[in-house]
Short mmCIF file of C-alpha atoms and ligand atoms in Angstrom, two decimals:
data_model
loop_
_atom_site.label_atom_id
_atom_site.label_comp_id
_atom_site.label_asym_id
_atom_site.label_seq_id
_atom_site.Cartn_x
_atom_site.Cartn_y
_atom_site.Cartn_z
CA PRO A 1 53.92 -3.83 -36.71
CA ILE A 2 57.05 -2.89 -38.64
CA VAL A 3 58.68 0.27 -37.32
CA ASP A 4 61.72 1.81 -38.99
CA LEU A 5 63.67 4.96 -38.19
CA THR A 6 66.05 6.07 -40.93
CA ASP A 7 67.55 9.53 -41.40
CA ASN A 8 65.18 11.12 -38.86
CA VAL A 9 62.10 9.73 -40.60
CA LEU A 10 60.01 7.10 -38.84
CA THR A 11 57.64 4.78 -40.64
CA ALA A 12 55.27 2.29 -39.09
CA ARG A 13 53.11 -0.27 -40.83
CA LEU A 14 50.47 -2.61 -39.44
CA PRO A 15 49.78 -6.07 -40.87
CA SER A 16 46.44 -4.60 -42.06
CA GLY A 17 48.45 -2.32 -44.39
CA ASP A 18 47.70 0.91 -42.50
CA SER A 19 50.82 3.07 -42.26
CA VAL A 20 52.12 6.33 -40.90
CA THR A 21 55.24 8.44 -41.55
CA VAL A 22 56.59 10.83 -38.93
CA TYR A 23 59.50 13.28 -39.38
CA LEU A 24 61.43 13.91 -36.16
CA TYR A 25 61.60 17.51 -37.33
CA GLY A 26 58.38 18.77 -35.73
CA ALA A 27 57.33 15.19 -34.78
CA HIS A 28 55.41 15.85 -37.93
CA VAL A 29 53.07 13.21 -39.35
CA THR A 30 53.44 13.61 -43.11
CA SER A 31 51.52 10.54 -44.27
CA TRP A 32 48.70 8.38 -42.95
CA LYS A 33 47.50 5.63 -45.24
CA THR A 34 44.66 3.23 -44.62
CA SER A 35 44.76 -0.44 -45.57
CA ASN A 36 43.41 0.22 -49.08
CA GLY A 37 46.47 2.40 -49.73
CA GLN A 38 44.52 5.66 -49.62
CA GLU A 39 46.43 8.70 -48.36
CA LYS A 40 44.35 10.50 -45.73
CA LEU A 41 46.54 13.59 -45.25
CA PHE A 42 47.37 16.36 -47.69
CA LEU A 43 51.07 17.14 -48.06
CA SER A 44 52.32 19.92 -50.33
CA THR A 45 54.69 18.66 -53.04
CA ALA A 46 56.77 21.80 -52.31
CA ALA A 47 56.92 21.20 -48.54
CA ALA A 48 60.44 21.68 -47.14
CA LEU A 49 61.43 18.29 -45.69
CA ASP A 50 64.99 19.25 -44.77
CA GLY A 51 64.31 21.07 -41.50
CA SER A 52 64.71 24.53 -43.04
CA LYS A 53 61.10 25.53 -42.28
CA PRO A 54 57.89 23.93 -40.95
CA ILE A 55 56.47 21.19 -43.17
CA ARG A 56 53.42 22.27 -45.21
CA GLY A 57 50.71 19.66 -44.81
CA GLY A 58 50.30 16.54 -42.70
CA VAL A 59 49.87 17.22 -38.99
CA PRO A 60 51.87 20.28 -37.88
CA LEU A 61 52.04 20.55 -34.07
CA VAL A 62 51.25 23.92 -32.58
CA PHE A 63 52.82 24.74 -29.16
CA PRO A 64 53.03 26.94 -27.09
CA VAL A 65 51.15 29.59 -29.09
CA PHE A 66 48.60 29.43 -31.89
CA GLY A 67 48.81 32.03 -34.65
CA PRO A 68 50.84 35.20 -34.34
CA PRO A 69 51.84 35.57 -30.65
CA PRO A 70 50.09 38.42 -28.80
CA LYS A 71 52.45 41.34 -28.06
CA SER A 72 51.84 41.42 -24.32
CA HIS A 73 52.23 37.70 -23.67
CA ALA A 74 55.21 35.57 -22.60
CA THR A 75 55.17 33.95 -26.07
CA SER A 76 55.47 37.31 -27.87
CA LYS A 77 58.96 36.69 -29.29
CA LEU A 78 58.12 33.26 -30.73
CA PRO A 79 57.28 32.62 -34.38
CA GLN A 80 53.68 32.04 -35.55
CA HIS A 81 52.37 28.71 -34.14
CA GLY A 82 55.35 28.40 -31.76
CA PHE A 83 58.41 26.15 -31.90
CA ALA A 84 57.10 22.56 -31.73
CA ARG A 85 56.77 22.29 -35.50
CA ASN A 86 60.29 23.50 -36.19
CA SER A 87 62.27 21.71 -33.50
CA TYR A 88 63.82 18.25 -33.70
CA TRP A 89 62.06 15.78 -31.39
CA GLU A 90 63.40 12.46 -30.15
CA PHE A 91 61.76 9.11 -30.73
CA LEU A 92 61.05 7.63 -27.29
CA GLY A 93 59.91 4.23 -28.51
CA LYS A 94 56.96 2.14 -29.59
CA ASN A 95 54.29 0.19 -27.80
CA SER A 96 52.43 -2.42 -29.74
CA SER A 97 48.81 -3.18 -29.07
CA GLU A 98 49.41 -6.16 -26.76
CA SER A 99 50.39 -3.82 -23.99
CA LEU A 100 47.25 -1.78 -24.65
CA GLY A 101 45.12 -4.85 -24.08
CA ARG A 102 44.22 -5.43 -27.70
CA LYS A 103 45.03 -8.19 -30.09
CA ALA A 104 48.71 -8.16 -31.01
CA ASP A 105 49.49 -6.16 -34.15
CA ASP A 106 46.16 -4.31 -34.14
CA SER A 107 47.80 -0.99 -33.39
CA VAL A 108 51.07 0.70 -32.64
CA LYS A 109 51.75 3.67 -30.38
CA LEU A 110 54.74 5.85 -31.19
CA ASP A 111 56.04 8.26 -28.56
CA PHE A 112 58.04 11.40 -29.30
CA GLY A 113 59.61 13.78 -26.80
CA LEU A 114 60.63 17.43 -26.76
CA SER A 115 61.95 19.25 -23.71
CA SER A 116 63.35 22.70 -23.01
CA SER A 117 66.92 21.35 -22.96
CA MET A 118 66.54 20.16 -26.57
CA LEU A 119 65.57 23.57 -27.97
CA ASP A 120 67.97 25.79 -29.85
CA GLU A 121 69.56 28.32 -27.53
CA GLY A 122 67.86 31.20 -29.37
CA VAL A 123 64.41 29.69 -28.92
CA ARG A 124 65.01 28.96 -25.22
CA LYS A 125 65.80 32.59 -24.62
CA LYS A 126 62.54 33.62 -26.26
CA TRP A 127 60.43 31.36 -24.02
CA PRO A 128 62.56 30.45 -20.99
CA TYR A 129 60.32 27.84 -19.33
CA GLU A 130 61.24 24.30 -18.32
CA PHE A 131 58.85 21.89 -19.99
CA GLY A 132 58.55 18.36 -21.27
CA LEU A 133 56.25 17.27 -24.10
CA VAL A 134 55.38 13.70 -24.93
CA TYR A 135 53.48 13.30 -28.18
CA SER A 136 51.91 9.90 -28.79
CA VAL A 137 50.75 8.88 -32.24
CA THR A 138 48.67 5.70 -32.23
CA LEU A 139 47.91 4.02 -35.51
CA SER A 140 45.17 1.41 -35.67
CA LYS A 141 43.02 0.14 -38.51
CA GLY A 142 41.41 3.18 -40.13
CA LYS A 143 42.36 5.47 -37.28
CA LEU A 144 45.06 7.96 -36.29
CA ASP A 145 45.12 9.09 -32.68
CA CYS A 146 47.25 12.04 -31.54
CA GLN A 147 47.76 12.77 -27.84
CA MET A 148 49.90 15.47 -26.25
CA HIS A 149 51.20 15.42 -22.71
CA VAL A 150 52.60 18.71 -21.40
CA GLN A 151 54.59 18.88 -18.20
CA ASN A 152 55.80 21.95 -16.34
CA LYS A 153 59.23 20.93 -15.05
CA GLY A 154 60.18 24.35 -13.73
CA ASN A 155 59.51 26.45 -10.64
CA GLU A 156 57.03 28.92 -12.11
CA PRO A 157 53.73 28.60 -13.95
CA PHE A 158 53.47 29.00 -17.72
CA GLU A 159 50.60 29.44 -20.18
CA PHE A 160 50.25 27.63 -23.47
CA ASN A 161 48.10 26.74 -26.46
CA VAL A 162 48.16 23.32 -28.10
CA LEU A 163 46.67 22.54 -31.50
CA PHE A 164 46.86 19.75 -34.07
CA HIS A 165 46.93 21.63 -37.40
CA THR A 166 45.81 18.61 -39.46
CA TYR A 167 45.54 18.89 -43.26
CA LEU A 168 42.94 16.25 -44.14
CA ALA A 169 43.00 15.10 -47.76
CA VAL A 170 39.63 15.56 -49.43
CA LYS A 171 38.68 14.90 -53.04
CA ASP A 172 36.96 18.22 -53.66
CA ILE A 173 36.56 20.99 -51.08
CA THR A 174 33.45 22.29 -52.89
CA LYS A 175 31.72 18.95 -52.17
CA THR A 176 33.02 18.71 -48.60
CA ALA A 177 31.06 19.63 -45.47
CA VAL A 178 31.54 19.54 -41.70
CA LYS A 179 28.76 18.41 -39.39
CA GLY A 180 28.58 18.97 -35.64
CA LEU A 181 29.18 22.73 -35.48
CA LYS A 182 25.57 23.97 -35.39
CA SER A 183 25.00 26.54 -32.59
CA SER A 184 28.75 26.80 -32.02
CA PRO A 185 30.20 30.24 -31.37
CA TYR A 186 33.17 30.97 -33.63
CA VAL A 187 35.69 33.70 -34.25
CA ASP A 188 35.90 34.50 -37.94
CA LYS A 189 39.39 35.70 -38.90
CA MET A 190 38.02 36.70 -42.30
CA ARG A 191 35.62 39.16 -40.65
CA GLU A 192 37.80 41.25 -38.31
CA ALA A 193 38.12 38.36 -35.87
CA LYS A 194 34.56 38.94 -34.63
CA THR A 195 32.41 36.31 -32.95
CA PHE A 196 29.41 34.70 -34.67
CA THR A 197 27.21 31.65 -34.09
CA GLU A 198 27.13 28.81 -36.61
CA GLU A 199 23.64 28.34 -38.01
CA SER A 200 24.25 25.48 -40.38
CA SER A 201 24.19 21.83 -39.36
CA SER A 202 26.45 21.18 -42.34
CA LEU A 203 29.18 23.75 -42.97
CA THR A 204 30.16 23.99 -46.64
CA PHE A 205 32.98 25.90 -48.37
CA GLU A 206 32.73 28.59 -51.03
CA SER A 207 35.67 30.89 -50.26
CA GLU A 208 38.62 31.27 -47.90
CA THR A 209 37.54 30.03 -44.49
CA ASP A 210 39.51 30.68 -41.30
CA ARG A 211 37.49 30.20 -38.12
CA VAL A 212 38.03 29.11 -34.56
CA TYR A 213 34.97 27.25 -33.26
CA THR A 214 34.28 26.50 -29.62
CA PRO A 215 31.41 24.00 -29.93
CA PRO A 216 29.00 23.62 -27.01
CA THR A 217 29.59 20.43 -25.05
CA GLY A 218 27.17 17.51 -25.19
CA GLN A 219 25.78 15.18 -22.55
CA GLY A 220 27.89 14.91 -19.42
CA ASN A 221 30.04 17.81 -20.65
CA SER A 222 31.42 15.62 -23.43
CA LEU A 223 33.15 17.05 -26.50
CA VAL A 224 30.94 16.35 -29.49
CA PRO A 225 32.59 14.58 -32.47
CA LEU A 226 32.74 16.36 -35.82
CA VAL A 227 31.97 14.55 -39.04
CA VAL A 228 33.52 15.49 -42.38
CA THR A 229 31.39 14.46 -45.35
CA GLU A 230 32.38 14.23 -49.03
CA GLY A 231 29.64 14.10 -51.63
CA GLY A 232 27.18 13.47 -48.79
CA GLN A 233 29.09 10.46 -47.44
CA ASP A 234 30.85 10.45 -44.09
CA SER A 235 34.60 10.52 -44.72
CA PHE A 236 36.17 11.37 -41.34
CA VAL A 237 34.99 11.38 -37.75
CA VAL A 238 37.05 13.65 -35.52
CA THR A 239 36.88 13.10 -31.76
CA ARG A 240 38.54 15.22 -29.10
CA ASP A 241 39.85 14.82 -25.61
CA SER A 242 40.32 18.01 -23.49
CA LEU A 243 40.47 20.16 -26.64
CA PRO A 244 37.55 22.62 -26.57
CA ASP A 245 38.35 24.49 -29.81
CA VAL A 246 38.46 23.55 -33.47
CA THR A 247 40.00 25.72 -36.17
CA VAL A 248 38.57 25.17 -39.64
CA TRP A 249 40.83 26.50 -42.39
CA ASN A 250 41.00 26.43 -46.15
CA GLY A 251 43.05 29.12 -47.90
CA TRP A 252 41.15 28.89 -51.22
CA VAL A 253 42.72 30.18 -54.45
CA ASP A 254 44.40 33.47 -53.53
CA LYS A 255 45.90 32.66 -50.13
CA ILE A 256 47.41 29.44 -51.49
CA LYS A 257 48.77 31.31 -54.54
CA GLY A 258 50.81 33.45 -52.14
CA MET A 259 52.28 30.49 -50.22
CA GLY A 260 55.66 29.59 -51.70
CA ASP A 261 55.72 26.09 -50.18
CA PHE A 262 52.18 25.13 -51.22
CA GLU A 263 52.05 23.07 -54.41
CA PRO A 264 50.32 22.21 -56.62
CA LYS A 265 48.57 25.56 -56.75
CA ASP A 266 45.18 23.92 -57.23
CA GLY A 267 45.85 21.86 -54.08
CA TRP A 268 43.48 24.18 -52.19
CA LYS A 269 40.70 22.01 -53.63
CA ARG A 270 42.07 18.90 -52.02
CA TYR A 271 42.59 19.74 -48.37
CA LEU A 272 40.68 20.85 -45.33
CA CYS A 273 42.34 21.72 -42.04
CA ILE A 274 40.31 20.52 -39.05
CA GLU A 275 42.44 21.58 -36.12
CA PRO A 276 41.39 20.53 -32.62
CA GLY A 277 43.15 22.52 -29.92
CA THR A 278 42.96 24.60 -26.83
CA VAL A 279 43.53 28.08 -28.22
CA SER A 280 40.60 30.39 -27.38
CA SER A 281 42.07 30.92 -23.92
CA TRP A 282 45.43 30.09 -22.35
CA THR A 283 45.90 26.89 -20.42
CA LYS A 284 47.88 27.65 -17.28
CA LEU A 285 50.17 24.99 -15.90
CA GLU A 286 51.53 25.38 -12.37
CA ALA A 287 55.06 24.26 -11.50
CA GLY A 288 55.20 20.47 -11.44
CA ASP A 289 51.77 20.01 -13.03
CA ALA A 290 50.88 18.17 -16.22
CA TRP A 291 48.12 18.43 -18.80
CA GLU A 292 46.97 16.03 -21.46
CA GLY A 293 44.72 16.31 -24.50
CA GLY A 294 44.33 14.89 -27.95
CA THR A 295 42.30 14.07 -30.99
CA ALA A 296 41.56 11.09 -33.18
CA TYR A 297 40.74 10.93 -36.88
CA GLU A 298 38.78 7.95 -38.08
CA SER A 299 38.55 7.29 -41.78
CA LYS A 300 35.09 6.24 -42.96
CA LEU A 301 35.65 5.83 -46.69
C1 BG6 B 1 45.72 28.40 -39.78
C2 BG6 B 1 45.48 29.84 -39.48
O1 BG6 B 1 45.51 27.66 -38.61
O2 BG6 B 1 47.05 28.26 -40.24
C3 BG6 B 1 45.69 30.62 -40.78
O3 BG6 B 1 44.18 30.02 -38.96
C4 BG6 B 1 47.08 30.36 -41.32
O4 BG6 B 1 45.49 31.98 -40.53
C5 BG6 B 1 47.31 28.88 -41.47
O5 BG6 B 1 47.22 30.97 -42.58
C6 BG6 B 1 48.70 28.50 -41.96
O6 BG6 B 1 49.69 29.01 -41.12
P1 BG6 B 1 51.23 28.82 -41.44
O7 BG6 B 1 52.00 29.55 -40.37
O8 BG6 B 1 51.50 27.35 -41.42
O9 BG6 B 1 51.45 29.40 -42.82
#
């Protein structure tokens, strides 16, 4: 694989032609292309790429809080979705597939790190815990795998949320559906954040959708994969590891109209956020302990 880091932007390309771009600002994946050159992530053409605000599109990282922080929680002073997406991470290095026991050049694993000592002073004061994050992005043919490792390096426990706020590129949201959510309880932010149960085996989109699903586990307590379909054809398979929740979000016409950094304005038609995470309850990490979870997106088209 060819890996290049220039001006805080890392690009990696496999001999198959699959490629990924990661900004150190937010350790933010802004592009994932498969070997046929198809872009699999939606990125706003008005996204700020200069570190002035979180990047709109791609894979924003959410840590240590999802959404607006609750008033009575240790994260209460942090911005919406926390600080991971607006902090500069460091590139820790690459591992090519040989070391993962696969044929050389089949995949590349890119590791990024963020620790409490790297945060801006102001942010540290707002959430004064000692932590270390290692985010691993593994690119293989037709697949993007995102894993997060969280370590408590301090002397007291802390609570966190993690979520991968992925903007998948779709051709037409009105012809897009999500399978694998039937019977799942979900909190609907469009309906006073009340809880409902999904009845459809194929969730379609007709208006703004903003829900946090906690799908029932499958055999052996496994997390069931979700399948995104476009025009009836499978387009993405989303698998999860230690991430019980999935936010499904599309802002539709009006919400997107009000977002200054979302362009083009009809871009609402061409993205769907499928956001695996652990957000419906806090994950508590004792001093010295570590946690790991992640998700993988496989392109089927
Ligand atoms: C989603 C939330 O995950 O993120 C939405 O459920 C929110 O409510 C969206 O609008 C975008 O958030 P932000 O902070 O990136 O504008």
